[in-house]
Amino acid sequence: MKSFIHEALPVRVVFGVGSLASVGEETERLGASRVLLIAGGHEKASADVVAAALGPRLAGRFEDVQPHVPLAVAETARAVARELRADALVSIGGGSATGLAKAVALDTGLPIVAVPTTYAGSEMTTVYGITSDTKKQTGRDPRVLPKTILYDPALTVTLPPGLSAASGMNALAHCVEATYAEGANPLRSAIAGEGIRALAAGLPLVVQAPDDLDARGEVLLGAWLAGTVIASGGIGIHHKICHVLGGTFGLAHAETHAVVLPHAVAFNAGAAPAALAVVARALGHDDPAAAIFDLGQDSGLPSSLAALGMPEDGLDEAARLVVAAAPPNPRPVDEAGVRALLADAFSGRRPRRQA
Ligand code: NAD
């Protein structure tokens, strides 16, 4: 067995339908008496429930949640937290709301109770990102890790099917790469395998019946487990390709994950057989690349980079950029191999079984 180091992050998780109701108790547990509630417009109804549950412990609300945490918004929220003499933050929403709470915590040290309503997984990590002049500055700091997370599947039923499927495939990608990327270890693989199982079981059902609470529970469970594994390890070729395609060609982040993942798995298949056996077992299929491709199709997602607006004449440049910044990856990352992977993803063909 290979040597490894594993570090678990100290997070309290309260999971289940109706867990939002424990938000008052959970803030009390942290000794908070002046809570700043961070929730965007979409989350107003749930935020009202939180406000009522907090009662006199609610010091104020901040609603200007924007994608990718613009610095100006973070600074305003920090000033509001100081003015209100807040002693804790409750965030409710997707990665953007969690990200804003993290930006405030980074500056103030305030503890966060996070209530995620998408499958982004940001709530489980010490990673923060703040955008200024279109550049996203990211970093890691233990202060931004939420103290408590409330996962309530009932809050996710309003997430539209397309967004649910794409966000869920993004979570699946975190689990798949955790089995072979830097930092892989038996515990991460076990967590990733259960995450893959839950996501694959729940995603097609959630798309067909968005208010199926059991299916929503499976996918949210998978999202939590995906957040757990991205919090404690590195990334491989798949994530690097998605960063390049999103950053340089403006492709939609979560959908890009859904399109690229089957081809990244096919790319690595011969070089990481033990890791991809974990993925195959979790999917209940002996060809994980094909099974992931089919899952994307069954979840109604686009299957090709062409459909996402990728220009075909950008594929050479994309391959060069990926190779120039290649992370450690089971199969060596060479330009011809990446270009072939991108060609398959561009056309959206079902991956062929690797020898
Ligand atoms: P998001 O928070 O911007 O949400 C996407 C949209 O869905 C928004 O319009 C939001 O209002 C809406 N929405 C959220 N929950 C809903 C619900 N239950 N019902 C209906 N609509 C709902 O996007 P996201 O995908 O959750 O997060 C993406 C962001 O998170 C990015 O900025 C990404 O960089 C960041 N992120 C950070 C980390 C990290 O570790 N720091 C990890 C993953 C993602």
Short mmCIF file of C-alpha atoms and ligand atoms in Angstrom, two decimals:
data_model
loop_
_atom_site.label_atom_id
_atom_site.label_comp_id
_atom_site.label_asym_id
_atom_site.label_seq_id
_atom_site.Cartn_x
_atom_site.Cartn_y
_atom_site.Cartn_z
CA MET A 1 0.00 0.00 0.00
CA LYS A 2 1.19 3.52 -0.85
CA SER A 3 1.99 5.94 2.00
CA PHE A 4 -0.34 8.90 2.42
CA ILE A 5 -1.23 11.85 4.63
CA HIS A 6 -4.88 12.67 5.30
CA GLU A 7 -6.18 15.75 7.04
CA ALA A 8 -9.88 15.95 7.95
CA LEU A 9 -11.45 19.38 8.30
CA PRO A 10 -13.47 20.22 11.42
CA VAL A 11 -17.00 20.79 10.13
CA ARG A 12 -20.34 19.98 11.77
CA VAL A 13 -22.91 18.74 9.24
CA VAL A 14 -26.64 18.62 9.87
CA PHE A 15 -28.28 16.74 7.00
CA GLY A 16 -31.92 16.02 6.26
CA VAL A 17 -35.24 17.30 5.05
CA GLY A 18 -36.30 20.07 7.41
CA SER A 19 -32.79 20.66 8.80
CA LEU A 20 -33.18 24.37 8.01
CA ALA A 21 -35.41 24.52 11.09
CA SER A 22 -32.37 23.91 13.30
CA VAL A 23 -30.62 27.10 12.19
CA GLY A 24 -31.57 28.92 15.42
CA GLU A 25 -30.22 26.10 17.58
CA GLU A 26 -27.07 25.82 15.48
CA THR A 27 -26.21 29.52 15.76
CA GLU A 28 -26.90 29.33 19.49
CA ARG A 29 -24.45 26.44 19.71
CA LEU A 30 -21.80 28.79 18.35
CA GLY A 31 -22.70 31.32 21.04
CA ALA A 32 -23.92 33.82 18.44
CA SER A 33 -26.29 36.61 19.41
CA ARG A 34 -25.88 39.02 16.45
CA VAL A 35 -26.16 37.16 13.16
CA LEU A 36 -25.70 38.69 9.71
CA LEU A 37 -27.81 36.72 7.22
CA ILE A 38 -26.39 36.57 3.68
CA ALA A 39 -28.87 35.48 1.00
CA GLY A 40 -29.54 36.70 -2.54
CA GLY A 41 -32.92 37.51 -4.07
CA HIS A 42 -33.59 33.95 -5.27
CA GLU A 43 -33.26 32.68 -1.72
CA LYS A 44 -35.59 35.27 -0.14
CA ALA A 45 -38.29 32.79 0.89
CA SER A 46 -35.83 30.49 2.68
CA ALA A 47 -34.03 33.50 4.12
CA ASP A 48 -37.33 34.67 5.64
CA VAL A 49 -37.64 31.28 7.36
CA VAL A 50 -34.10 31.66 8.71
CA ALA A 51 -34.84 35.22 9.87
CA ALA A 52 -37.92 34.01 11.76
CA ALA A 53 -35.95 31.12 13.32
CA LEU A 54 -33.19 33.48 14.45
CA GLY A 55 -35.65 35.91 16.05
CA PRO A 56 -33.81 38.46 18.19
CA ARG A 57 -30.44 36.93 17.24
CA LEU A 58 -30.83 38.38 13.71
CA ALA A 59 -28.75 41.58 13.53
CA GLY A 60 -29.29 42.24 9.82
CA ARG A 61 -29.56 40.94 6.27
CA PHE A 62 -27.33 41.32 3.23
CA GLU A 63 -28.96 40.55 -0.12
CA ASP A 64 -26.53 41.79 -2.77
CA VAL A 65 -25.13 38.34 -3.66
CA GLN A 66 -23.38 38.32 -7.05
CA PRO A 67 -21.52 35.62 -8.99
CA HIS A 68 -17.79 35.19 -8.27
CA VAL A 69 -17.77 37.56 -5.25
CA PRO A 70 -16.85 40.98 -6.68
CA LEU A 71 -14.39 42.74 -4.32
CA ALA A 72 -16.65 45.81 -4.01
CA VAL A 73 -19.54 43.62 -2.81
CA ALA A 74 -17.25 41.80 -0.35
CA GLU A 75 -16.06 45.13 1.06
CA THR A 76 -19.61 46.40 1.48
CA ALA A 77 -20.65 43.18 3.24
CA ARG A 78 -17.60 43.39 5.54
CA ALA A 79 -18.51 46.99 6.45
CA VAL A 80 -22.11 45.95 7.17
CA ALA A 81 -20.88 43.10 9.42
CA ARG A 82 -18.72 45.57 11.37
CA GLU A 83 -21.44 48.22 11.63
CA LEU A 84 -23.90 45.66 12.96
CA ARG A 85 -21.25 44.23 15.34
CA ALA A 86 -22.17 40.82 13.93
CA ASP A 87 -20.74 37.82 15.77
CA ALA A 88 -21.70 35.15 13.19
CA LEU A 89 -22.76 34.76 9.57
CA VAL A 90 -25.49 32.57 8.14
CA SER A 91 -25.32 32.16 4.38
CA ILE A 92 -28.03 30.57 2.31
CA GLY A 93 -27.69 29.92 -1.42
CA GLY A 94 -25.27 28.48 -3.95
CA GLY A 95 -21.52 28.90 -4.22
CA SER A 96 -21.94 32.65 -4.72
CA ALA A 97 -23.65 33.20 -1.34
CA THR A 98 -21.24 30.86 0.44
CA GLY A 99 -18.37 32.63 -1.31
CA LEU A 100 -19.51 36.04 -0.07
CA ALA A 101 -19.79 34.75 3.51
CA LYS A 102 -16.25 33.37 3.14
CA ALA A 103 -14.98 36.75 1.93
CA VAL A 104 -16.47 38.39 5.05
CA ALA A 105 -15.07 35.66 7.33
CA LEU A 106 -11.62 36.03 5.78
CA ASP A 107 -11.54 39.66 6.90
CA THR A 108 -13.45 39.46 10.18
CA GLY A 109 -12.87 35.92 11.45
CA LEU A 110 -16.63 35.50 12.00
CA PRO A 111 -17.92 31.91 12.13
CA ILE A 112 -20.19 30.79 9.27
CA VAL A 113 -23.27 28.60 9.33
CA ALA A 114 -23.71 27.69 5.64
CA VAL A 115 -26.95 26.51 4.08
CA PRO A 116 -26.12 25.37 0.52
CA THR A 117 -28.89 25.25 -2.06
CA THR A 118 -26.86 23.94 -5.05
CA TYR A 119 -24.33 21.14 -5.50
CA ALA A 120 -21.23 23.36 -5.81
CA GLY A 121 -19.54 22.05 -2.63
CA SER A 122 -17.82 25.31 -1.69
CA GLU A 123 -19.17 25.08 1.87
CA MET A 124 -16.84 22.15 2.63
CA THR A 125 -13.58 23.87 1.66
CA THR A 126 -11.10 26.39 3.03
CA VAL A 127 -10.87 27.90 -0.47
CA TYR A 128 -12.09 31.44 -1.11
CA GLY A 129 -12.29 33.46 -4.32
CA ILE A 130 -12.73 37.21 -4.77
CA THR A 131 -12.93 38.91 -8.16
CA SER A 132 -11.53 42.35 -8.95
CA ASP A 133 -10.97 43.80 -12.45
CA THR A 134 -12.23 40.48 -13.92
CA LYS A 135 -9.34 38.59 -12.22
CA LYS A 136 -10.32 35.99 -9.63
CA GLN A 137 -7.96 35.84 -6.71
CA THR A 138 -8.24 32.53 -4.86
CA GLY A 139 -6.57 31.25 -1.74
CA ARG A 140 -6.94 28.91 1.19
CA ASP A 141 -7.55 30.01 4.76
CA PRO A 142 -9.02 27.98 7.64
CA ARG A 143 -11.02 31.04 8.77
CA VAL A 144 -13.36 30.75 5.77
CA LEU A 145 -14.35 27.14 6.46
CA PRO A 146 -17.94 27.12 7.75
CA LYS A 147 -18.28 25.83 11.32
CA THR A 148 -21.66 24.25 10.61
CA ILE A 149 -23.44 23.23 7.41
CA LEU A 150 -27.15 22.58 7.13
CA TYR A 151 -27.99 20.41 4.13
CA ASP A 152 -31.73 20.48 3.58
CA PRO A 153 -32.85 18.68 0.38
CA ALA A 154 -36.18 20.57 0.52
CA LEU A 155 -34.32 23.78 -0.36
CA THR A 156 -33.04 22.31 -3.61
CA VAL A 157 -36.38 21.38 -5.22
CA THR A 158 -36.54 24.81 -6.87
CA LEU A 159 -33.17 24.36 -8.56
CA PRO A 160 -34.12 24.01 -12.25
CA PRO A 161 -33.46 20.57 -13.82
CA GLY A 162 -30.75 21.83 -16.20
CA LEU A 163 -28.87 23.63 -13.43
CA SER A 164 -29.32 20.62 -11.10
CA ALA A 165 -27.89 18.24 -13.69
CA ALA A 166 -24.91 20.45 -14.57
CA SER A 167 -24.13 21.27 -10.93
CA GLY A 168 -24.43 17.55 -10.08
CA MET A 169 -22.07 16.52 -12.88
CA ASN A 170 -19.60 19.09 -11.57
CA ALA A 171 -19.81 17.34 -8.18
CA LEU A 172 -19.35 13.99 -9.92
CA ALA A 173 -16.16 15.30 -11.51
CA HIS A 174 -14.80 16.21 -8.06
CA CYS A 175 -15.43 12.64 -6.87
CA VAL A 176 -13.98 10.98 -9.98
CA GLU A 177 -10.74 12.97 -9.93
CA ALA A 178 -10.38 12.43 -6.17
CA THR A 179 -9.78 8.75 -6.88
CA TYR A 180 -6.59 9.44 -8.83
CA ALA A 181 -5.45 13.07 -8.36
CA GLU A 182 -2.68 14.12 -6.00
CA GLY A 183 -3.70 13.39 -2.40
CA ALA A 184 -5.69 10.27 -3.31
CA ASN A 185 -5.91 7.83 -0.41
CA PRO A 186 -8.20 5.00 0.67
CA LEU A 187 -10.51 7.25 2.72
CA ARG A 188 -10.91 9.79 -0.08
CA SER A 189 -11.61 6.98 -2.55
CA ALA A 190 -14.25 5.48 -0.27
CA ILE A 191 -15.94 8.87 0.13
CA ALA A 192 -15.66 9.57 -3.60
CA GLY A 193 -17.14 6.16 -4.47
CA GLU A 194 -20.19 6.77 -2.27
CA GLY A 195 -20.53 10.27 -3.77
CA ILE A 196 -20.45 8.85 -7.31
CA ARG A 197 -23.05 6.23 -6.41
CA ALA A 198 -25.39 8.81 -4.87
CA LEU A 199 -25.03 11.30 -7.73
CA ALA A 200 -25.52 8.69 -10.45
CA ALA A 201 -28.58 7.30 -8.66
CA GLY A 202 -30.19 10.67 -8.02
CA LEU A 203 -29.40 12.90 -10.99
CA PRO A 204 -31.64 11.40 -13.69
CA LEU A 205 -34.51 11.20 -11.16
CA VAL A 206 -34.08 14.82 -10.10
CA VAL A 207 -34.24 15.91 -13.72
CA GLN A 208 -37.46 13.94 -14.31
CA ALA A 209 -39.12 14.89 -11.01
CA PRO A 210 -37.46 17.98 -9.47
CA ASP A 211 -39.57 17.76 -6.31
CA ASP A 212 -38.68 14.12 -5.54
CA LEU A 213 -37.18 14.64 -2.08
CA ASP A 214 -35.51 11.22 -1.94
CA ALA A 215 -33.70 11.86 -5.21
CA ARG A 216 -32.85 15.40 -4.08
CA GLY A 217 -31.45 13.87 -0.89
CA GLU A 218 -29.23 11.47 -2.86
CA VAL A 219 -27.82 14.25 -5.02
CA LEU A 220 -27.26 16.59 -2.06
CA LEU A 221 -25.53 13.74 -0.22
CA GLY A 222 -23.32 13.28 -3.28
CA ALA A 223 -22.62 17.03 -3.37
CA TRP A 224 -21.54 17.00 0.29
CA LEU A 225 -19.22 14.05 -0.32
CA ALA A 226 -17.83 15.76 -3.43
CA GLY A 227 -17.18 18.89 -1.34
CA THR A 228 -15.39 16.70 1.23
CA VAL A 229 -13.01 15.26 -1.33
CA ILE A 230 -12.22 18.53 -3.13
CA ALA A 231 -11.44 20.05 0.25
CA SER A 232 -8.62 17.61 0.90
CA GLY A 233 -6.78 16.99 -2.35
CA GLY A 234 -5.59 18.09 -5.75
CA ILE A 235 -7.03 18.05 -9.26
CA GLY A 236 -6.12 16.16 -12.43
CA ILE A 237 -6.32 16.70 -16.16
CA HIS A 238 -10.11 17.01 -16.17
CA HIS A 239 -10.26 20.06 -13.91
CA LYS A 240 -7.34 21.71 -15.70
CA ILE A 241 -9.11 21.35 -19.06
CA CYS A 242 -12.32 22.82 -17.61
CA HIS A 243 -10.42 25.78 -16.14
CA VAL A 244 -8.78 26.48 -19.51
CA LEU A 245 -12.05 26.16 -21.44
CA GLY A 246 -13.90 28.37 -18.94
CA GLY A 247 -11.14 30.92 -18.43
CA THR A 248 -9.95 31.37 -22.03
CA PHE A 249 -13.04 30.51 -24.07
CA GLY A 250 -15.81 31.54 -21.64
CA LEU A 251 -17.55 28.14 -21.67
CA ALA A 252 -20.20 27.54 -18.98
CA HIS A 253 -18.41 26.03 -15.97
CA ALA A 254 -20.67 23.19 -14.84
CA GLU A 255 -21.78 22.12 -18.33
CA THR A 256 -18.14 21.98 -19.42
CA HIS A 257 -17.50 19.51 -16.61
CA ALA A 258 -20.34 17.33 -17.86
CA VAL A 259 -19.00 17.28 -21.42
CA VAL A 260 -15.30 16.77 -20.64
CA LEU A 261 -15.52 14.23 -17.78
CA PRO A 262 -16.21 11.05 -19.82
CA HIS A 263 -13.29 11.87 -22.13
CA ALA A 264 -10.93 12.66 -19.25
CA VAL A 265 -11.84 9.30 -17.71
CA ALA A 266 -11.19 7.54 -21.04
CA PHE A 267 -7.86 9.40 -21.28
CA ASN A 268 -6.76 8.11 -17.87
CA ALA A 269 -8.32 4.65 -18.10
CA GLY A 270 -5.16 2.72 -18.95
CA ALA A 271 -3.01 4.63 -16.45
CA ALA A 272 -5.20 4.46 -13.34
CA PRO A 273 -6.92 1.08 -13.40
CA ALA A 274 -7.34 0.71 -9.63
CA ALA A 275 -8.77 4.21 -9.20
CA LEU A 276 -11.13 3.85 -12.11
CA ALA A 277 -12.24 0.45 -10.81
CA VAL A 278 -13.60 2.38 -7.79
CA VAL A 279 -15.50 4.65 -10.19
CA ALA A 280 -16.76 1.69 -12.23
CA ARG A 281 -17.98 -0.14 -9.10
CA ALA A 282 -19.77 2.98 -7.88
CA LEU A 283 -21.47 3.39 -11.25
CA GLY A 284 -22.31 -0.32 -11.52
CA HIS A 285 -20.83 -0.40 -15.02
CA ASP A 286 -17.59 -1.89 -16.31
CA ASP A 287 -16.84 1.07 -18.60
CA PRO A 288 -16.90 4.21 -16.43
CA ALA A 289 -16.23 6.66 -19.29
CA ALA A 290 -19.21 5.39 -21.28
CA ALA A 291 -21.39 5.24 -18.14
CA ILE A 292 -20.61 8.88 -17.30
CA PHE A 293 -21.36 9.89 -20.89
CA ASP A 294 -24.73 8.11 -20.67
CA LEU A 295 -25.48 9.72 -17.30
CA GLY A 296 -25.00 13.17 -18.86
CA GLN A 297 -27.35 12.20 -21.70
CA ASP A 298 -29.94 10.75 -19.31
CA SER A 299 -29.77 14.00 -17.32
CA GLY A 300 -30.51 16.06 -20.43
CA LEU A 301 -27.11 17.75 -20.63
CA PRO A 302 -25.29 18.80 -23.81
CA SER A 303 -22.74 16.22 -24.90
CA SER A 304 -20.33 18.30 -26.97
CA LEU A 305 -18.07 21.31 -26.57
CA ALA A 306 -19.46 22.45 -29.93
CA ALA A 307 -22.91 22.73 -28.34
CA LEU A 308 -21.40 24.88 -25.57
CA GLY A 309 -20.01 27.35 -28.12
CA MET A 310 -16.38 26.20 -28.24
CA PRO A 311 -14.76 27.39 -31.50
CA GLU A 312 -13.16 24.42 -33.30
CA ASP A 313 -10.15 26.53 -34.26
CA GLY A 314 -9.49 27.10 -30.53
CA LEU A 315 -8.81 23.42 -29.79
CA ASP A 316 -5.07 23.59 -30.60
CA GLU A 317 -4.59 26.59 -28.32
CA ALA A 318 -6.63 24.90 -25.56
CA ALA A 319 -4.42 21.78 -25.77
CA ARG A 320 -1.28 23.92 -25.56
CA LEU A 321 -2.58 25.82 -22.52
CA VAL A 322 -3.55 22.60 -20.73
CA VAL A 323 -0.12 21.04 -21.32
CA ALA A 324 1.66 24.24 -20.23
CA ALA A 325 -0.09 24.14 -16.84
CA ALA A 326 -0.62 20.39 -16.49
CA PRO A 327 -1.22 19.11 -12.96
CA PRO A 328 0.10 15.73 -11.81
CA ASN A 329 -2.06 13.16 -13.61
CA PRO A 330 -1.92 9.36 -13.88
CA ARG A 331 -1.31 9.43 -17.65
CA PRO A 332 1.41 11.86 -18.72
CA VAL A 333 -0.20 14.95 -20.23
CA ASP A 334 1.10 15.39 -23.80
CA GLU A 335 -0.21 17.76 -26.43
CA ALA A 336 -1.28 15.08 -28.94
CA GLY A 337 -3.18 13.15 -26.27
CA VAL A 338 -4.95 16.24 -24.93
CA ARG A 339 -5.76 17.42 -28.48
CA ALA A 340 -7.36 14.02 -29.22
CA LEU A 341 -9.32 14.18 -25.96
CA LEU A 342 -10.55 17.67 -26.87
CA ALA A 343 -11.52 16.52 -30.39
CA ASP A 344 -13.68 13.77 -28.87
CA ALA A 345 -15.25 16.21 -26.42
CA PHE A 346 -15.81 18.74 -29.20
CA SER A 347 -17.72 16.28 -31.34
CA GLY A 348 -19.55 14.73 -28.39
CA ARG A 349 -18.92 11.12 -29.39
CA ARG A 350 -19.47 8.40 -26.79
CA PRO A 351 -16.02 7.38 -25.50
CA ARG A 352 -14.70 4.15 -26.92
CA ARG A 353 -13.58 1.48 -24.47
CA GLN A 354 -9.83 1.76 -23.87
CA ALA A 355 -7.55 -1.23 -24.27
P1 NAD B 1 -24.58 30.31 -7.74
O1 NAD B 1 -24.46 30.38 -6.28
O2 NAD B 1 -24.21 31.56 -8.48
O3 NAD B 1 -26.04 29.86 -8.10
C1 NAD B 1 -26.44 29.76 -9.46
C2 NAD B 1 -27.85 30.33 -9.62
O4 NAD B 1 -28.78 29.47 -9.02
C3 NAD B 1 -28.05 31.69 -8.94
O5 NAD B 1 -28.85 32.50 -9.76
C4 NAD B 1 -28.79 31.33 -7.66
O6 NAD B 1 -29.58 32.39 -7.15
C5 NAD B 1 -29.63 30.18 -8.14
N1 NAD B 1 -30.00 29.23 -7.09
C6 NAD B 1 -29.24 28.75 -6.11
N2 NAD B 1 -29.90 27.85 -5.39
C7 NAD B 1 -31.13 27.75 -5.93
C8 NAD B 1 -32.27 26.96 -5.64
N3 NAD B 1 -32.25 26.04 -4.67
N4 NAD B 1 -33.37 27.12 -6.41
C9 NAD B 1 -33.37 27.99 -7.46
N5 NAD B 1 -32.33 28.75 -7.79
C10 NAD B 1 -31.22 28.63 -7.03
O7 NAD B 1 -23.70 29.15 -8.41
P2 NAD B 1 -23.11 27.77 -7.84
O8 NAD B 1 -22.97 26.91 -9.03
O9 NAD B 1 -23.82 27.27 -6.66
O10 NAD B 1 -21.67 28.20 -7.35
C11 NAD B 1 -20.70 28.67 -8.25
C12 NAD B 1 -19.70 29.53 -7.52
O11 NAD B 1 -19.14 28.83 -6.44
C13 NAD B 1 -18.54 29.95 -8.42
O12 NAD B 1 -18.19 31.29 -8.13
C14 NAD B 1 -17.44 28.99 -8.01
O13 NAD B 1 -16.16 29.52 -8.27
C15 NAD B 1 -17.72 28.86 -6.54
N6 NAD B 1 -17.18 27.62 -5.95
C16 NAD B 1 -16.25 27.74 -4.97
C17 NAD B 1 -15.71 26.61 -4.40
C18 NAD B 1 -14.73 26.77 -3.28
O14 NAD B 1 -14.26 25.76 -2.74
N7 NAD B 1 -14.41 27.97 -2.89
C19 NAD B 1 -16.12 25.34 -4.80
C20 NAD B 1 -17.08 25.23 -5.80
C21 NAD B 1 -17.61 26.40 -6.38
#
